[in-house]
PDB file of C-alpha atoms in Angstrom:
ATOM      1  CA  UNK A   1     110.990 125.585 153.888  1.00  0.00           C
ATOM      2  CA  UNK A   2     109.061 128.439 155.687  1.00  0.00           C
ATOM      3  CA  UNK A   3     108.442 130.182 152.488  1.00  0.00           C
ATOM      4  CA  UNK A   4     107.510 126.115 150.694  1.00  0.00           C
ATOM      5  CA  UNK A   5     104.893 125.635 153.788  1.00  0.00           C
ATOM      6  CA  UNK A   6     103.060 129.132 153.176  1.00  0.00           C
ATOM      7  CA  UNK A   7     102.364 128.671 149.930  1.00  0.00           C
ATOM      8  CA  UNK A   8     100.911 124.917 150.638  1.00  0.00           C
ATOM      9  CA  UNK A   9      98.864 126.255 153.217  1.00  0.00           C
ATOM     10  CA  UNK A  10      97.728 128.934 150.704  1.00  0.00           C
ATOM     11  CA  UNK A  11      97.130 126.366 148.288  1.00  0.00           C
ATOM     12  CA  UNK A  12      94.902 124.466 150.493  1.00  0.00           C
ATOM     13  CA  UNK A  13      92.565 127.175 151.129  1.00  0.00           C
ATOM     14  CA  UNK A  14      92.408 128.382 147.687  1.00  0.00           C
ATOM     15  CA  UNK A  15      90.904 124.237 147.227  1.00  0.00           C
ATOM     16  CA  UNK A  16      88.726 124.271 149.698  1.00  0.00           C
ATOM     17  CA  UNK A  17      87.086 127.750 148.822  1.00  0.00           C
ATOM     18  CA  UNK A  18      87.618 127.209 144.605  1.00  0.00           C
ATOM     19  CA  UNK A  19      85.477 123.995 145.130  1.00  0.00           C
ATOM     20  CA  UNK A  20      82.763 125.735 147.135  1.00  0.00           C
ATOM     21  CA  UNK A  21      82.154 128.419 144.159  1.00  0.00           C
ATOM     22  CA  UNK A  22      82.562 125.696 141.394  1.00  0.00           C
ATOM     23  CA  UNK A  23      85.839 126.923 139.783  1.00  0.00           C
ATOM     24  CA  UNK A  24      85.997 124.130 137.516  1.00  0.00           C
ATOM     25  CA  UNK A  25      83.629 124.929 135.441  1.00  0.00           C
ATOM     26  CA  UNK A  26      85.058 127.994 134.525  1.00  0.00           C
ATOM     27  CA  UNK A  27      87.376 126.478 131.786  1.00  0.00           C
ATOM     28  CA  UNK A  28      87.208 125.451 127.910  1.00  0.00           C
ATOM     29  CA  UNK A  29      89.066 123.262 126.234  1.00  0.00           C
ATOM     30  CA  UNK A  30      89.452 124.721 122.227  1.00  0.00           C
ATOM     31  CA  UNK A  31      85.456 125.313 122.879  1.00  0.00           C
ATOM     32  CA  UNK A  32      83.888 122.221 124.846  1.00  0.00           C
ATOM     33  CA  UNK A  33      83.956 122.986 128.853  1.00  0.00           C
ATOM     34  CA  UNK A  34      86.647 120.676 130.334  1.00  0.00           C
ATOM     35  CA  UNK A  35      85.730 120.704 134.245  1.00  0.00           C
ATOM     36  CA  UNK A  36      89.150 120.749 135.394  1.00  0.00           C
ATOM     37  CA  UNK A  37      91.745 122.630 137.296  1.00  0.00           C
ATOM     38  CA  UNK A  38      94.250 124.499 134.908  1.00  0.00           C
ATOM     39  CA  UNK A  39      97.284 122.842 137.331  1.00  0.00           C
ATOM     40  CA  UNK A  40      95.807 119.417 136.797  1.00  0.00           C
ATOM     41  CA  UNK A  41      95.462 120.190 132.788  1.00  0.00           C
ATOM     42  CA  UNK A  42      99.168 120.944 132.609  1.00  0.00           C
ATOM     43  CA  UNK A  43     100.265 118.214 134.653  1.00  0.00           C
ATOM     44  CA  UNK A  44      98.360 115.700 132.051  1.00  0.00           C
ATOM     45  CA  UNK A  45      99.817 117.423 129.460  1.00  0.00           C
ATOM     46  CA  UNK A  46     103.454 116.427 130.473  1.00  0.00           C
ATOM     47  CA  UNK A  47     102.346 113.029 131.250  1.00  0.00           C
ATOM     48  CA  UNK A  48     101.141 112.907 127.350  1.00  0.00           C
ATOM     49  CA  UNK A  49     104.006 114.308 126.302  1.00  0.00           C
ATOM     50  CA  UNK A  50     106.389 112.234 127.928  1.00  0.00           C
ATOM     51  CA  UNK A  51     104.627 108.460 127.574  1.00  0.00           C
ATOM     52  CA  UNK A  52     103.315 109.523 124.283  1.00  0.00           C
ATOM     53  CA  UNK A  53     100.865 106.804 124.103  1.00  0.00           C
ATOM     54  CA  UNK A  54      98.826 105.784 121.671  1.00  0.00           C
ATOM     55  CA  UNK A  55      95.710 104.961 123.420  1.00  0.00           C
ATOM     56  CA  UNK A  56      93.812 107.443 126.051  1.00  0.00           C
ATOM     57  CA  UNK A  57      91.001 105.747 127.757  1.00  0.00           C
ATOM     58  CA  UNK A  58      88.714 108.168 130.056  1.00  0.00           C
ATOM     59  CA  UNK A  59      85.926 106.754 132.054  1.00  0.00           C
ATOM     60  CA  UNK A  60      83.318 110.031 132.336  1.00  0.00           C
ATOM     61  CA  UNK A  61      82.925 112.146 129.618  1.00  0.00           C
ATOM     62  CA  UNK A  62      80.526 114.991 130.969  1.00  0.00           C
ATOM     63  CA  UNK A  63      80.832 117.596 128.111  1.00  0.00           C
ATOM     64  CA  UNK A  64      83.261 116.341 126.242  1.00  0.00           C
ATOM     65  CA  UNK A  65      85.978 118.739 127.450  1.00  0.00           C
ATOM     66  CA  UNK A  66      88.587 116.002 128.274  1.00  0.00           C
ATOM     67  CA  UNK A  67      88.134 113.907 125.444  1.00  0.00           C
ATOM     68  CA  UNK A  68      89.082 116.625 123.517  1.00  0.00           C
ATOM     69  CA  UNK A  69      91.752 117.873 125.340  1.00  0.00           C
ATOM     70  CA  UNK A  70      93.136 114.333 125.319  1.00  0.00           C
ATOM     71  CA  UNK A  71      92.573 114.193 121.498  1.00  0.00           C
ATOM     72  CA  UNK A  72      94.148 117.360 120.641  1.00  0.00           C
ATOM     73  CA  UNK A  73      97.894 116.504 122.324  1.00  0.00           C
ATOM     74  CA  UNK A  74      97.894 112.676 120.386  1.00  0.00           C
ATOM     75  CA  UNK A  75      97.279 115.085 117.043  1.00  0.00           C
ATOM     76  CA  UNK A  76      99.839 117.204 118.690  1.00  0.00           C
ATOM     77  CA  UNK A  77     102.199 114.173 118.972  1.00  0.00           C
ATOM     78  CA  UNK A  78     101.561 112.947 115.583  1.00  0.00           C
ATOM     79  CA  UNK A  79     101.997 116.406 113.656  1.00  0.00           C
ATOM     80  CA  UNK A  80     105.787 116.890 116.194  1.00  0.00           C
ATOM     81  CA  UNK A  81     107.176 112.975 115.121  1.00  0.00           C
ATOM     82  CA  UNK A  82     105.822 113.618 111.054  1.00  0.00           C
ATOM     83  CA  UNK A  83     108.017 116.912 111.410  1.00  0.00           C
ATOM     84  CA  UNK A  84     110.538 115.255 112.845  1.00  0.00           C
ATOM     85  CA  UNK A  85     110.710 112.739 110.826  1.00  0.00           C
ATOM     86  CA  UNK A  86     110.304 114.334 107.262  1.00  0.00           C
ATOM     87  CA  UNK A  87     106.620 112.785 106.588  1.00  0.00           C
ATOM     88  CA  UNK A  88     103.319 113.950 105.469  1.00  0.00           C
ATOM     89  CA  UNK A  89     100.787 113.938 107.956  1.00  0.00           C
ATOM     90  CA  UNK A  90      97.434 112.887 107.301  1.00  0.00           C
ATOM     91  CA  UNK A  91      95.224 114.295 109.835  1.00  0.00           C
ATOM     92  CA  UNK A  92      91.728 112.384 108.555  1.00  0.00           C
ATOM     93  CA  UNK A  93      94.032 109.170 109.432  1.00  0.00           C
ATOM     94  CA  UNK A  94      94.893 109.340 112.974  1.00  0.00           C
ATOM     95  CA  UNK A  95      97.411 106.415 114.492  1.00  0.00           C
ATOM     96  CA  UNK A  96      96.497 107.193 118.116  1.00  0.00           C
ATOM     97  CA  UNK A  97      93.204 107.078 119.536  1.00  0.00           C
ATOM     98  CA  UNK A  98      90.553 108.360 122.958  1.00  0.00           C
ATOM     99  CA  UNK A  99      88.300 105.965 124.205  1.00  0.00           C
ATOM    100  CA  UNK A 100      85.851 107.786 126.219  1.00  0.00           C
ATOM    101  CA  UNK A 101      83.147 106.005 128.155  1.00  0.00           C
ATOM    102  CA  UNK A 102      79.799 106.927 130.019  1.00  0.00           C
ATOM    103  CA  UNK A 103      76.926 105.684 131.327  1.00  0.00           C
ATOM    104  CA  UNK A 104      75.141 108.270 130.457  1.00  0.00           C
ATOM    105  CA  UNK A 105      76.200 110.627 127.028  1.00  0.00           C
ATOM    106  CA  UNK A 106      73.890 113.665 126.458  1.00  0.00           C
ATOM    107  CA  UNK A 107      72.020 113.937 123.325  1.00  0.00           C
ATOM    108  CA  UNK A 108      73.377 117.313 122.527  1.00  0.00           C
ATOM    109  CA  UNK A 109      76.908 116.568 124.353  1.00  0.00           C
ATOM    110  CA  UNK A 110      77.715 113.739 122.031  1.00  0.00           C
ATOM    111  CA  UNK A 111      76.398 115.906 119.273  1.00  0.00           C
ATOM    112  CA  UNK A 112      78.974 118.275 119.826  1.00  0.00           C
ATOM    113  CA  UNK A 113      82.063 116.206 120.281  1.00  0.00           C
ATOM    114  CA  UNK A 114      80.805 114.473 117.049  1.00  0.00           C
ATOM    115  CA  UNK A 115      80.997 118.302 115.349  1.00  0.00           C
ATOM    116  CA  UNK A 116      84.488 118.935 116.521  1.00  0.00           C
ATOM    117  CA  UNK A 117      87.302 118.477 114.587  1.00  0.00           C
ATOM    118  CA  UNK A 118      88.917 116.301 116.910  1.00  0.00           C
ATOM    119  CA  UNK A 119      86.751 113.634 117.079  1.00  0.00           C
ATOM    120  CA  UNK A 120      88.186 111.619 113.773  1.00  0.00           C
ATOM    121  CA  UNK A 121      90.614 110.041 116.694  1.00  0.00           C
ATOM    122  CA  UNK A 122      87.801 109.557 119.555  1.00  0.00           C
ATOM    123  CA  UNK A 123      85.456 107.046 119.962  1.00  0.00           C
ATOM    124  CA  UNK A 124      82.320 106.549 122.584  1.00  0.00           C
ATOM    125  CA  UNK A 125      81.300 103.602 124.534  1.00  0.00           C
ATOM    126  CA  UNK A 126      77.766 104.360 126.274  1.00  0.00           C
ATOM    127  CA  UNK A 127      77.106 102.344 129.449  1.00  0.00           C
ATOM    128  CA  UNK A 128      78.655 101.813 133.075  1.00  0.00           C
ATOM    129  CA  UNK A 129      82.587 101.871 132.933  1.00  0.00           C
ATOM    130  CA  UNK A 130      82.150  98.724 134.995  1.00  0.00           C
ATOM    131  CA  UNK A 131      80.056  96.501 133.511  1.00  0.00           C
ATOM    132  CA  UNK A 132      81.141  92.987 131.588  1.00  0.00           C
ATOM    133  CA  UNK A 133      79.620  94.123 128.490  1.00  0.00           C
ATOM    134  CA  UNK A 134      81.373  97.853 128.282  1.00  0.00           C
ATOM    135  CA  UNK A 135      84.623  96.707 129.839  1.00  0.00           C
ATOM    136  CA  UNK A 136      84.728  93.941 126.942  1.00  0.00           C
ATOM    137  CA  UNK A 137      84.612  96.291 124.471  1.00  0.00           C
ATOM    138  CA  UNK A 138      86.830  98.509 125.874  1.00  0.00           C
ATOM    139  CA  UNK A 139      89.554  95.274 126.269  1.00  0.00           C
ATOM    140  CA  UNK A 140      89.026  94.638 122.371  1.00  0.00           C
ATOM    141  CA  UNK A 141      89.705  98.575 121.413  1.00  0.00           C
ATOM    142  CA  UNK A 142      93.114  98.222 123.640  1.00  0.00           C
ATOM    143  CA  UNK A 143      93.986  95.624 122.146  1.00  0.00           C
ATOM    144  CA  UNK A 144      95.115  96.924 119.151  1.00  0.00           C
ATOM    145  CA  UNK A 145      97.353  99.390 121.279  1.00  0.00           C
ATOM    146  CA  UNK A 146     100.494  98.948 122.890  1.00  0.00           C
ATOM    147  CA  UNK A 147     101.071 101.827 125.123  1.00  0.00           C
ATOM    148  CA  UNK A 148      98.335 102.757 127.211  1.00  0.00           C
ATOM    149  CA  UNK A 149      97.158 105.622 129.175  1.00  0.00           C
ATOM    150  CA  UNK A 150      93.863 105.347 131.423  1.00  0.00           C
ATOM    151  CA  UNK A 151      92.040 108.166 133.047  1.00  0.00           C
ATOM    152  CA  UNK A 152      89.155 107.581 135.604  1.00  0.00           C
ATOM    153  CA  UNK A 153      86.911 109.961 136.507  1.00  0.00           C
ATOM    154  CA  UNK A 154      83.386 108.916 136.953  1.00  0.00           C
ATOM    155  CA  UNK A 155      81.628 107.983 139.179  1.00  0.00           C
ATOM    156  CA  UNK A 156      83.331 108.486 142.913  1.00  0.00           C
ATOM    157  CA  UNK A 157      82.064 106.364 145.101  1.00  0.00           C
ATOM    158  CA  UNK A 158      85.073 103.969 147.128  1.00  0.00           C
ATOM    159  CA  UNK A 159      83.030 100.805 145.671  1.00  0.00           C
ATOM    160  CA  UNK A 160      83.031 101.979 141.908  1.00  0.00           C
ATOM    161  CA  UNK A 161      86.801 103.462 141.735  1.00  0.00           C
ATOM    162  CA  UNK A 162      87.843 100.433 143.261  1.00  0.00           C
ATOM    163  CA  UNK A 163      85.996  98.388 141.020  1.00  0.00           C
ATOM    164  CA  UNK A 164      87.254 100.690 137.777  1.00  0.00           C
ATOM    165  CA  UNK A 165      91.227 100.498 139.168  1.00  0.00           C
ATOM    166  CA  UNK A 166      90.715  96.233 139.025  1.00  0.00           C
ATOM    167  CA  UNK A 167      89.741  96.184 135.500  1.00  0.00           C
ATOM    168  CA  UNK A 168      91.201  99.390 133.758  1.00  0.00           C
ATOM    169  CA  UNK A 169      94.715  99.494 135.683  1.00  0.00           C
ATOM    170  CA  UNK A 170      96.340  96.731 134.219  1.00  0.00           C
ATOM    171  CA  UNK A 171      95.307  97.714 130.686  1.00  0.00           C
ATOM    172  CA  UNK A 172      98.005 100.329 131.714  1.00  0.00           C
ATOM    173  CA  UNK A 173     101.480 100.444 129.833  1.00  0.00           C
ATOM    174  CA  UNK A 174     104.730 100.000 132.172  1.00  0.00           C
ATOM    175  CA  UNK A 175     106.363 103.577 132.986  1.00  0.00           C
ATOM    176  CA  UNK A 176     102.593 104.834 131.895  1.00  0.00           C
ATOM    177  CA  UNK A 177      99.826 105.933 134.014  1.00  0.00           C
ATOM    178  CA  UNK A 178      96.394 105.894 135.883  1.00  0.00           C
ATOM    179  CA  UNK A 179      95.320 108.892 136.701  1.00  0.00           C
ATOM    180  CA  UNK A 180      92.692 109.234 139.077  1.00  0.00           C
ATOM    181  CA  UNK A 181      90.551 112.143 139.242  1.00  0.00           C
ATOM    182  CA  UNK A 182      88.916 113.562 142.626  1.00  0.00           C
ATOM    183  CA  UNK A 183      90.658 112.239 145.251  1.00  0.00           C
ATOM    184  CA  UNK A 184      90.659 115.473 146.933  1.00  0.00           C
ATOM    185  CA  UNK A 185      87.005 114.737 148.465  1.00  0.00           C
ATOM    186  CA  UNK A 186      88.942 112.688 151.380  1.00  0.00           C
ATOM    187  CA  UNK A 187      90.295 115.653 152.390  1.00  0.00           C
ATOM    188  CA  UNK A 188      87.547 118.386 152.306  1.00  0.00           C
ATOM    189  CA  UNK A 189      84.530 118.077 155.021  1.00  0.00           C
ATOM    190  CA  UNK A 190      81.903 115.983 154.765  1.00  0.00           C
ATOM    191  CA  UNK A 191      79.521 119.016 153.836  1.00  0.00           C
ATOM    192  CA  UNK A 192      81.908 119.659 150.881  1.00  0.00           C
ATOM    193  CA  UNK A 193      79.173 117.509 148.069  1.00  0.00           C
ATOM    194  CA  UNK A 194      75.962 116.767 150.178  1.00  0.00           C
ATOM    195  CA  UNK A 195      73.787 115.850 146.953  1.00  0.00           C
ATOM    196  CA  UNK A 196      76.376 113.176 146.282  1.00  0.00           C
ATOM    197  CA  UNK A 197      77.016 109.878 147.045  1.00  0.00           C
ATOM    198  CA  UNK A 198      80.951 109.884 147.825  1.00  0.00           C
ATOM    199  CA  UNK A 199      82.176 111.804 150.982  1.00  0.00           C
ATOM    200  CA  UNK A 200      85.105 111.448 153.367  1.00  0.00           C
ATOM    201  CA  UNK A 201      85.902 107.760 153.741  1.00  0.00           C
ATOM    202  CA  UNK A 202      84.350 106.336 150.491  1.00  0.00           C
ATOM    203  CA  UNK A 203      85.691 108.374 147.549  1.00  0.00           C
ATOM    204  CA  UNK A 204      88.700 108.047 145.034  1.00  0.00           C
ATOM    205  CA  UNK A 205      91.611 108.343 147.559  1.00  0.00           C
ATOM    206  CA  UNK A 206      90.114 106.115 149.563  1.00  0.00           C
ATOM    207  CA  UNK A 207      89.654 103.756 146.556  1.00  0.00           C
ATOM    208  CA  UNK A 208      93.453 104.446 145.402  1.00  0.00           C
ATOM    209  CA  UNK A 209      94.663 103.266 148.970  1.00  0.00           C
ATOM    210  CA  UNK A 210      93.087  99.835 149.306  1.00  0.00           C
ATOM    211  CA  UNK A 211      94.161  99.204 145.546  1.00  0.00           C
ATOM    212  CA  UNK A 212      97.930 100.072 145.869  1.00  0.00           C
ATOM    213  CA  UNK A 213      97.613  97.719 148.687  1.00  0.00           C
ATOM    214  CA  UNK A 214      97.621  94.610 147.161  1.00  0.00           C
ATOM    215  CA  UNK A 215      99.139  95.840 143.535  1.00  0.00           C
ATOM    216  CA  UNK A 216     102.756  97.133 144.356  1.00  0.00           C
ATOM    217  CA  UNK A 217     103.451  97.614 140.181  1.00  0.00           C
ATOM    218  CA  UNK A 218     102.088 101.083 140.843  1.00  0.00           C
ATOM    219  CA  UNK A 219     103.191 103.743 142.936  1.00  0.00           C
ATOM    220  CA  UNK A 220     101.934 107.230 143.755  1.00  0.00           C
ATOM    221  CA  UNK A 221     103.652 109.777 141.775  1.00  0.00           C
ATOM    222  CA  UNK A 222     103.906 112.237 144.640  1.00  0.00           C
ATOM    223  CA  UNK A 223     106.422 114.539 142.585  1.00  0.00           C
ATOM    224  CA  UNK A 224     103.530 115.726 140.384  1.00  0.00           C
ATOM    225  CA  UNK A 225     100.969 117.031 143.491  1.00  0.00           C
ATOM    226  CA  UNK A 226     104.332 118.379 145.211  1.00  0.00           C
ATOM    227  CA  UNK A 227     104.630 120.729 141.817  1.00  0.00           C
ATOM    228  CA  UNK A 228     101.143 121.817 140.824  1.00  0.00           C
ATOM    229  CA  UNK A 229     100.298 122.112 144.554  1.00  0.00           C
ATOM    230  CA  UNK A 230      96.641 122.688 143.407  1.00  0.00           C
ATOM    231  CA  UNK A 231      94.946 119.440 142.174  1.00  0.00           C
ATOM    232  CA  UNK A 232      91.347 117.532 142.523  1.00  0.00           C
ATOM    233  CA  UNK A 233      93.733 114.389 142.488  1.00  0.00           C
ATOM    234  CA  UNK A 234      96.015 114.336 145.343  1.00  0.00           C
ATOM    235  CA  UNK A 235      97.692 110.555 145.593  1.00  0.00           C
ATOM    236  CA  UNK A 236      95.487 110.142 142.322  1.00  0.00           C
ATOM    237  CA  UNK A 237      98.535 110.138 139.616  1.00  0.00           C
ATOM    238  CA  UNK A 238      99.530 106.284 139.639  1.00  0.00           C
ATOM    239  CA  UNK A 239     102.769 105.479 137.693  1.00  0.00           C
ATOM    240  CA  UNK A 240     103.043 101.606 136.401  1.00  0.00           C
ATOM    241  CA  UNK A 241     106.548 101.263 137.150  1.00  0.00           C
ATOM    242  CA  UNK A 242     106.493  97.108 136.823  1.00  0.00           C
ATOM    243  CA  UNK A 243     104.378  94.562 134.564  1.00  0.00           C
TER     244      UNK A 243
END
């Protein structure tokens, strides 16, 4: 237990100083920058894995990075059941899909994810994650899917998270997840991002907790921030486990 609380504490400060010097940005995902933590990379790869849905929806799309990343393990998923199944695989025909939306997609960022050759399975919304006109299209994609992952990671003020967990949540599959990105703000100092608009007490955790309050289908997987012990989404991986 000694030996478990060293390397928390260790972990902690390599957060607090990775954050500081922008360590995030130092990654790629198969050539379009991802913005994430390697830990939290490999812990959404297991998720993927093991719900092996067939619909990814991300709110924020930045560079492109996640999309990507998010596209690349459905393909994976598709080429592992065609081998194990004996078929032909058709990769211009994709069953499983990304549904990326932002309010605000680059001119040369959307170029590039249109370039890649992932993006046969993803598709772009443009416009707030939030909004009755974006969220309606993003109901009719889902509704041609029946097991449903959801991502959130835009922007991360309390009021917006909050407002993206009420609508995007229950598109979520039972025994799938939410994943909610950045919840680590609540717990760095309120220096930590002074040219933003979220800080300690309105943020993603902070969102996560009044949520979970009234909507007791989801829990907080705890077991996945206990493994990776490094993670911008502490409390942020929410498991449907009821309809």
């Amino acid at each position: 237990m000694e030996k478990s609380n060293t390397l928390k504490n260790a972990a902690d400060v390599f957060m607090r100083e990775s954050i500081s010097e922008r360590y995030s940005y130092n990654f790629e995902w198969l050539g379009r920058p991802i913005i994430q933590y390697p830990q939290d990379i490999c812990a959404l790869q297991e998720l993927i894995w093991t719900v092996k849905p067939d619909l990814i929806i991300e709110t924020g799309i930045a560079h492109g990075g996640s999309l990507i990343f998010s596209a690349s393990m459905l393909a994976l998923l598709e080429m592992s059941e065609a081998v194990l199944n004996g078929e032909m695989l058709d990769p211009s025909k994709p069953k499983r899909k990304v549904l990326g939306v932002d309010i605000d997609i680059r001119a040369h960022n959307r170029k590039a994810i249109e370039a890649h050759p992932m993006y046969p399975r993803i598709e772009m919304l443009e416009g707030s994650s939030i909004s009755d006109e974006i969220f309606s299209k993003v109901k009719k994609v889902a509704a041609n899917y029946s097991k449903i992952l959801v991502v959130l990671d835009s922007n991360h003020t309390h009021d917006h998270v909050l407002s993206e967990l009420k609508l995007y949540a229950p598109l979520v599959s039972v025994e799938s997840y939410c994943v909610v990105f950045d919840t680590v703000v609540e717990d760095l100092s309120n220096d930590a991002f002074p040219d933003r608009p979220w800080g300690v007490g309105d943020n993603p955790k902070t969102a996560v907790w009044e949520y979970l309050k009234t909507h007791p289908e989801f829990e907080i997987d705890q077991a996945i921030s206990d493994k990776i012990l490094i993670s911008v989404a502490p409390d942020g991986y929410l498991k449907r486990v009821a309809s």
